[in-house]
Short mmCIF file of C-alpha atoms in Angstrom, two decimals:
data_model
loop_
_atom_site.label_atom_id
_atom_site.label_comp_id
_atom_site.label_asym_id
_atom_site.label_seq_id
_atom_site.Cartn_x
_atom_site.Cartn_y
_atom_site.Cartn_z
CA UNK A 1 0.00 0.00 0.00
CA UNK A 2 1.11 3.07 -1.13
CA UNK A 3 2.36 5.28 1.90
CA UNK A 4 1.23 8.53 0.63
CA UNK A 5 -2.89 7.54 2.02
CA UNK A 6 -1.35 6.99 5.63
CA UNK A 7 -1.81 10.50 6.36
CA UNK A 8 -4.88 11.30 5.02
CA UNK A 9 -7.64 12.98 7.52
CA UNK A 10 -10.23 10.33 7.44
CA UNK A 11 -12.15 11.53 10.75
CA UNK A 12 -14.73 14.02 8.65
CA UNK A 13 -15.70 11.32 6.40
CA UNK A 14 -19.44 9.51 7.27
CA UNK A 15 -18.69 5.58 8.03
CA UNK A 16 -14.97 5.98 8.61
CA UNK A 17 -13.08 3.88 10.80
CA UNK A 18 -11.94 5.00 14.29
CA UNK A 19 -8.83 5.03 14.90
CA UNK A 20 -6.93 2.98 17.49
CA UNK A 21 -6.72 4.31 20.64
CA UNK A 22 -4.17 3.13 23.99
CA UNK A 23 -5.35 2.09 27.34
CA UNK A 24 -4.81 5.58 28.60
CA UNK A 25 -7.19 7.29 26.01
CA UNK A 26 -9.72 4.19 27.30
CA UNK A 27 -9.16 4.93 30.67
CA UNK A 28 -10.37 8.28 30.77
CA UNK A 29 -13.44 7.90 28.04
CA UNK A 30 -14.48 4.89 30.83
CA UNK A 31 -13.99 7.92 33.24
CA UNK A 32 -15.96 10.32 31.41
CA UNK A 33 -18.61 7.51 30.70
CA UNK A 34 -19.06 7.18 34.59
CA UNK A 35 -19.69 10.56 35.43
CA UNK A 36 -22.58 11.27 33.32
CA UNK A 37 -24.26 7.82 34.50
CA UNK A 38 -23.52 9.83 37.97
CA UNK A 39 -25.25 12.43 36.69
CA UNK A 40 -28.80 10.95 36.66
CA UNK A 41 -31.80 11.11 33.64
CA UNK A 42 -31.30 14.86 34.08
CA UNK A 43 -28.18 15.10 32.54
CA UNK A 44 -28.22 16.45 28.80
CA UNK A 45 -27.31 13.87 26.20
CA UNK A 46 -26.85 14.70 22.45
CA UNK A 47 -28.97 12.81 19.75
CA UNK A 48 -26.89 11.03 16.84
CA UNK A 49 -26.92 11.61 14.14
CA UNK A 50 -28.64 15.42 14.35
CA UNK A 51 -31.74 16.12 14.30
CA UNK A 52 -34.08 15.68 10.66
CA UNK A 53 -36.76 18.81 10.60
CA UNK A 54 -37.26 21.94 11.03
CA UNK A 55 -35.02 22.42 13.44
CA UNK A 56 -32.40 20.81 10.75
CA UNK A 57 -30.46 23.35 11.15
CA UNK A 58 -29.49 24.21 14.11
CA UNK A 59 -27.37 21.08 14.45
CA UNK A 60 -27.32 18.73 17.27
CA UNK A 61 -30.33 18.71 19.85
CA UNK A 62 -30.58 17.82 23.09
CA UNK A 63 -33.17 15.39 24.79
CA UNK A 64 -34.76 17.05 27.39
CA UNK A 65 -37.24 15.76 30.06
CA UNK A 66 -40.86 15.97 27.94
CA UNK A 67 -43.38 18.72 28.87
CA UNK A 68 -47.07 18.79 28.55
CA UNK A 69 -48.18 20.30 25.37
CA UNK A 70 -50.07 23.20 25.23
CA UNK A 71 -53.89 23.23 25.57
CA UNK A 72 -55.62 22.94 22.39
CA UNK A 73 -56.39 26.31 21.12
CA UNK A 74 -59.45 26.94 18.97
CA UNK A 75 -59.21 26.90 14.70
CA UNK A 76 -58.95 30.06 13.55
CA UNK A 77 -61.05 28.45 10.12
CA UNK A 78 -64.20 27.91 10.12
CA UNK A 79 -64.27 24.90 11.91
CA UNK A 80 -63.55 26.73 14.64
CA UNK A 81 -67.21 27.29 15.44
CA UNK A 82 -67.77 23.75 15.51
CA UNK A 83 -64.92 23.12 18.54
CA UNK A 84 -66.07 23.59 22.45
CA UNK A 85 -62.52 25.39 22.92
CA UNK A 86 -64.00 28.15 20.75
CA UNK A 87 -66.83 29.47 22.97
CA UNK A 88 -65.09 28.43 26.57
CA UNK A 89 -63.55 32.30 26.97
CA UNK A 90 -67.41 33.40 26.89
CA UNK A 91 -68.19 31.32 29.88
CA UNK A 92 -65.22 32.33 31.81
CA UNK A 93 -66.75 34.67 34.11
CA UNK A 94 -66.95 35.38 37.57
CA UNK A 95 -69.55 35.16 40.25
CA UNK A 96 -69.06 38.56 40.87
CA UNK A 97 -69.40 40.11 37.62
CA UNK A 98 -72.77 38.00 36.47
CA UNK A 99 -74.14 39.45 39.69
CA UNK A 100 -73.22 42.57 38.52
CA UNK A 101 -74.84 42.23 35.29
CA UNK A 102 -77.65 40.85 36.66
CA UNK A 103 -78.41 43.73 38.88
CA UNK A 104 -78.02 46.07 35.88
CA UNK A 105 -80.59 44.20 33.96
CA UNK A 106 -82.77 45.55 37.00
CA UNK A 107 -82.18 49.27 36.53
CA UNK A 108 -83.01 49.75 33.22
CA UNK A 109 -82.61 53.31 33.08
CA UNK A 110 -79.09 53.62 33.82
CA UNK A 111 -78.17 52.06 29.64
CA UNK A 112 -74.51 51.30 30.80
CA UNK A 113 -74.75 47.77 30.12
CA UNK A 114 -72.40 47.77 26.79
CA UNK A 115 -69.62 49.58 28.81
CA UNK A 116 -69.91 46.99 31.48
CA UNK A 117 -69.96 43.84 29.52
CA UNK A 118 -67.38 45.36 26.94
CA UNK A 119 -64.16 44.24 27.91
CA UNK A 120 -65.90 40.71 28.78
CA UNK A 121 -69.27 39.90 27.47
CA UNK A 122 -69.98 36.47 28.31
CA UNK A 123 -72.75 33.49 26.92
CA UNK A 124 -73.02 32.52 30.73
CA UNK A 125 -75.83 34.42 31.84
CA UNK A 126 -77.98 33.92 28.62
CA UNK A 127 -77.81 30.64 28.78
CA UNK A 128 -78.40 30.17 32.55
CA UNK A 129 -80.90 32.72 32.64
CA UNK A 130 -82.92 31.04 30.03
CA UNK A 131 -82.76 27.63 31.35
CA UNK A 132 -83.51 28.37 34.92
CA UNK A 133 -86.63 30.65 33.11
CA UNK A 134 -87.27 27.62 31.13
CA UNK A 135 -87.62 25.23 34.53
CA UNK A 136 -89.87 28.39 36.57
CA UNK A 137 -92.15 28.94 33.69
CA UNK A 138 -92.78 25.56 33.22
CA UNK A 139 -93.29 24.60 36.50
CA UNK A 140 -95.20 28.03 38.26
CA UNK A 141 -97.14 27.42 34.87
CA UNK A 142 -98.21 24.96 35.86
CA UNK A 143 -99.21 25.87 39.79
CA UNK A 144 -100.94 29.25 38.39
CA UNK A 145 -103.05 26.83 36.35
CA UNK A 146 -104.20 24.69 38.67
CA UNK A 147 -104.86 27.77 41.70
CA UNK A 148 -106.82 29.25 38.83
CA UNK A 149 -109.13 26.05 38.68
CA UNK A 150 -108.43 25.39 42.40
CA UNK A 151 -110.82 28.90 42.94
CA UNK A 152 -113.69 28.29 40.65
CA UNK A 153 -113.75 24.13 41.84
CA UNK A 154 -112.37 23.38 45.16
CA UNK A 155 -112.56 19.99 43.69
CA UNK A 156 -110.44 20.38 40.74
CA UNK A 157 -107.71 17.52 40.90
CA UNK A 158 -103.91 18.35 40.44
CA UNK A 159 -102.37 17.84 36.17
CA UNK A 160 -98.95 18.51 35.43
CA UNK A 161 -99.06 19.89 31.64
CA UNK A 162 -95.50 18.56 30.41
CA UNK A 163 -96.18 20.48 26.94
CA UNK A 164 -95.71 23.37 29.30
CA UNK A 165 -91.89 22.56 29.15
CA UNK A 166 -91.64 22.63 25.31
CA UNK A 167 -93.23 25.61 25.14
CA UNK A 168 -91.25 27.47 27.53
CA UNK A 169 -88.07 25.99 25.79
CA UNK A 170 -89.08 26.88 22.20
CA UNK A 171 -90.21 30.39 22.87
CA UNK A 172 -87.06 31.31 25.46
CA UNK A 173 -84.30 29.83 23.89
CA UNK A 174 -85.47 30.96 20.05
CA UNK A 175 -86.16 34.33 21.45
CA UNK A 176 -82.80 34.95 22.91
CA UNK A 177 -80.94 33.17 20.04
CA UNK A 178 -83.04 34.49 16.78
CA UNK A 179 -84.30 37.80 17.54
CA UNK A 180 -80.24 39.26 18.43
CA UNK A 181 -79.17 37.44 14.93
CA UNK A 182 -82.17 39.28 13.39
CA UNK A 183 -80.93 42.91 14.30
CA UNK A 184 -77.45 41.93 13.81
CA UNK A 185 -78.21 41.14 10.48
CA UNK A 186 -80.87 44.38 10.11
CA UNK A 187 -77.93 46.87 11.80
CA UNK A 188 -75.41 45.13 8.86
CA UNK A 189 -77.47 45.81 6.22
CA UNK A 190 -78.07 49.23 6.98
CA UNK A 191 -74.99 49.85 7.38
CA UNK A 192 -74.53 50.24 11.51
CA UNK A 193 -72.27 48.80 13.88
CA UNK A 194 -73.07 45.68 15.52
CA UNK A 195 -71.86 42.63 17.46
CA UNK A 196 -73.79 39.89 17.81
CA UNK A 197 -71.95 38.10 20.71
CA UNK A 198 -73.14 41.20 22.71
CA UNK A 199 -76.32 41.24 21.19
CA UNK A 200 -76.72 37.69 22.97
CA UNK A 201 -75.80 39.05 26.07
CA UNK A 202 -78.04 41.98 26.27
CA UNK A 203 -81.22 39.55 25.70
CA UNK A 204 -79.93 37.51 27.33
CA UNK A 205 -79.35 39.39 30.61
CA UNK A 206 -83.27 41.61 29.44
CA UNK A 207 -84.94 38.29 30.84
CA UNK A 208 -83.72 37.64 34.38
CA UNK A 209 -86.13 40.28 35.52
CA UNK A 210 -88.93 37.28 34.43
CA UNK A 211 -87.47 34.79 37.13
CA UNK A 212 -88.22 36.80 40.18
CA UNK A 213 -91.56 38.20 38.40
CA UNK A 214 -93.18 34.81 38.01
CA UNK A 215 -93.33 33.79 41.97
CA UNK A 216 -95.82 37.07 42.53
CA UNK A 217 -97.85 35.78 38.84
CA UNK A 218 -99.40 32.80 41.55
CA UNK A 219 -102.07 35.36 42.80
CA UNK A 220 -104.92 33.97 41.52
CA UNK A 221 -106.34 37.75 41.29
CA UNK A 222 -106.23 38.46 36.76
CA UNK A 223 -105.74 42.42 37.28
CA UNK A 224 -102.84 41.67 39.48
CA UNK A 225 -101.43 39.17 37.18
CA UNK A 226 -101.78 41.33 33.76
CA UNK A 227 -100.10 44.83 36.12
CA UNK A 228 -96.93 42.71 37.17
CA UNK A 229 -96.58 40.83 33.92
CA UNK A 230 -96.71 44.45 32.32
CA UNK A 231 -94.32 46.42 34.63
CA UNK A 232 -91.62 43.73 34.32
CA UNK A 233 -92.12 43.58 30.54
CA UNK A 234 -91.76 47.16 30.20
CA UNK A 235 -88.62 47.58 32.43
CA UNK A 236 -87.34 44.68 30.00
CA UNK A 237 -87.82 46.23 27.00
CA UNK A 238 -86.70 49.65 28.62
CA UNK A 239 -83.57 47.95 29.28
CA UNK A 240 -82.98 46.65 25.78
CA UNK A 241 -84.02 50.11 23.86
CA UNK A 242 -82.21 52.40 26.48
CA UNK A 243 -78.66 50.11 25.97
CA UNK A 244 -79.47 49.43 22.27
CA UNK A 245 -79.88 53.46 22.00
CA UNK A 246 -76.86 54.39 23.50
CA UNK A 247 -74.85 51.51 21.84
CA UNK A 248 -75.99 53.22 18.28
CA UNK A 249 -75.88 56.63 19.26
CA UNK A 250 -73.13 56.95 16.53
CA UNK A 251 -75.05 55.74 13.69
CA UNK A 252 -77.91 57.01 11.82
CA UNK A 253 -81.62 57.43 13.25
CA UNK A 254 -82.54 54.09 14.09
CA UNK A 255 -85.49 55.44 16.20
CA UNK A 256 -87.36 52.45 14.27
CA UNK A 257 -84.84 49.79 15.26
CA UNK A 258 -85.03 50.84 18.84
CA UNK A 259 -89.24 50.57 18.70
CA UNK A 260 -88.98 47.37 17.42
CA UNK A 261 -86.72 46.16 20.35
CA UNK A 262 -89.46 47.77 22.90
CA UNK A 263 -92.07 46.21 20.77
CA UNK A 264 -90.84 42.58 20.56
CA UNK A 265 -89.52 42.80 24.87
CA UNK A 266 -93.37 43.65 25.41
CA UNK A 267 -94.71 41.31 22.89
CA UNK A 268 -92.67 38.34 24.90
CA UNK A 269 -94.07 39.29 28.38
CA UNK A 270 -97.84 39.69 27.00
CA UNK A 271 -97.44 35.63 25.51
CA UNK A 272 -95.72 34.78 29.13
CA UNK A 273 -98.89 36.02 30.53
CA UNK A 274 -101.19 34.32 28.32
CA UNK A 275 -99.46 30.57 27.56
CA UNK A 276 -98.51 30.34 31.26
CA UNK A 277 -100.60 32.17 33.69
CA UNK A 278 -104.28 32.38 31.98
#
């Protein structure tokens, strides 16, 4: 063999052929070997050959001690609105501040609501308003039915009307989903600003004045019945115009777009009234 090879570099070349070493270079690689077994699962090792990826180029990594991923976040595509991770920031609300809201939705005057829910508004309260309105209409329903009969037959024996719950579900849960995507749509068209998520949570927060009015609806007395179900129907609807008003006070006269708000609040109190406490 020709001599001239023997002192070729051969250590940069991929499947070369370590050279020899002596006992004393063996000696301290053992050594070295040791310590980082001393050194525990914490120690940093170095995969071989580097790492294939992205991350190609910056050389060699190092394997670390896995983490937990990061919580799926919601598709910014449109199947985004079909993932639960989408809507859980507008349920992530405190105690404190649905209380808040609530107590708003019982000064209807004041038509602050938008600044108050504006930094936050939330799909909490309109959906646990409407079910727990759902579960007292359906059930005082069906109490003010039976006093009602109770009075004119002493007789009269006790039915529990369980159309009374579909009723109160189709007419609570469409109003406070359809009639905010209906002005959404109408305050688009025309050209005004509008949001529908806090569209939601202005009806939705208009009908928690209904829980507390149905307990005082039991009064088997009509005139009662038709001046409560009327002063809590029009503090409702003052709530919504008064806050819709002064969320559109920027745009155009929508003096007709406000009516129709009033109009619709009263229109759902007058039906309470009549499907539920005859």
């Amino acid at each position: 063999m020709d001599e001239s090879f023997a002192n070729l570099q051969t250590s940069h070349l991929l499947g070369s052929v370590p050279a020899v070493i002596s006992d004393d270079d063996k000696k301290s690689t053992n050594v070295h070997i040791a310590s980082v077994n001393e050194a525990g699962p914490s120690a940093n090792m170095q995969i071989f050959p580097p790492h294939q990826g992205n991350n190609a180029a910056k050389g060699y990594q190092t394997l670390q001690t896995p983490t937990e991923g990061p919580e799926q976040q919601p598709s910014n595509n449109w199947k985004g609105y079909f993932n639960v991770y989408s809507y859980a920031q507008y349920f992530n609300v405190d105690t404190d501040v649905v209380l808040n809201r609530l107590m708003s939705s019982l000064y209807p005057t004041t038509g602050d609501f938008f600044s108050k829910i504006d930094a936050n508004p939330d799909l909490y309260g309109l959906v646990w308003i409407c079910t727990t309105l759902v579960f007292v209409l359906s059930s005082l329903g069906n109490c003010a039915t039976y006093l009602v009969k109770k009075r004119t037959d002493s007789e009269a024996p006790w039915v529990f009307d369980v159309n009374y719950i579909n009723l109160a579900a189709s007419l609570i849960y469409g109003y406070a989903i359809i009639v905010p995507v209906a002005f959404y749509f109408s305050l688009r068209y025309m050209g005004s600003r509008a949001d529908l998520l806090r569209f939601w949570c202005l009806w939705g927060y208009s009908l928690f004045i209904f829980v507390p009015t149905t307990l005082p609806l039991l009064i088997p007395v009509e005139f009662l019945r038709w001046v409560i179900i009327l002063l809590a129907g029009g503090a409702s609807s003052c709530f919504v115009a008064l806050n819709l008003r002064s969320y559109l006070e920027a745009s155009n006269d929508l003096t007709a777009v406000v009516a129709a708000a009033f109009g619709l609040q009263m229109v759902l109190s007058i039906f309470v009234k009549v499907w539920f406490f005859p």
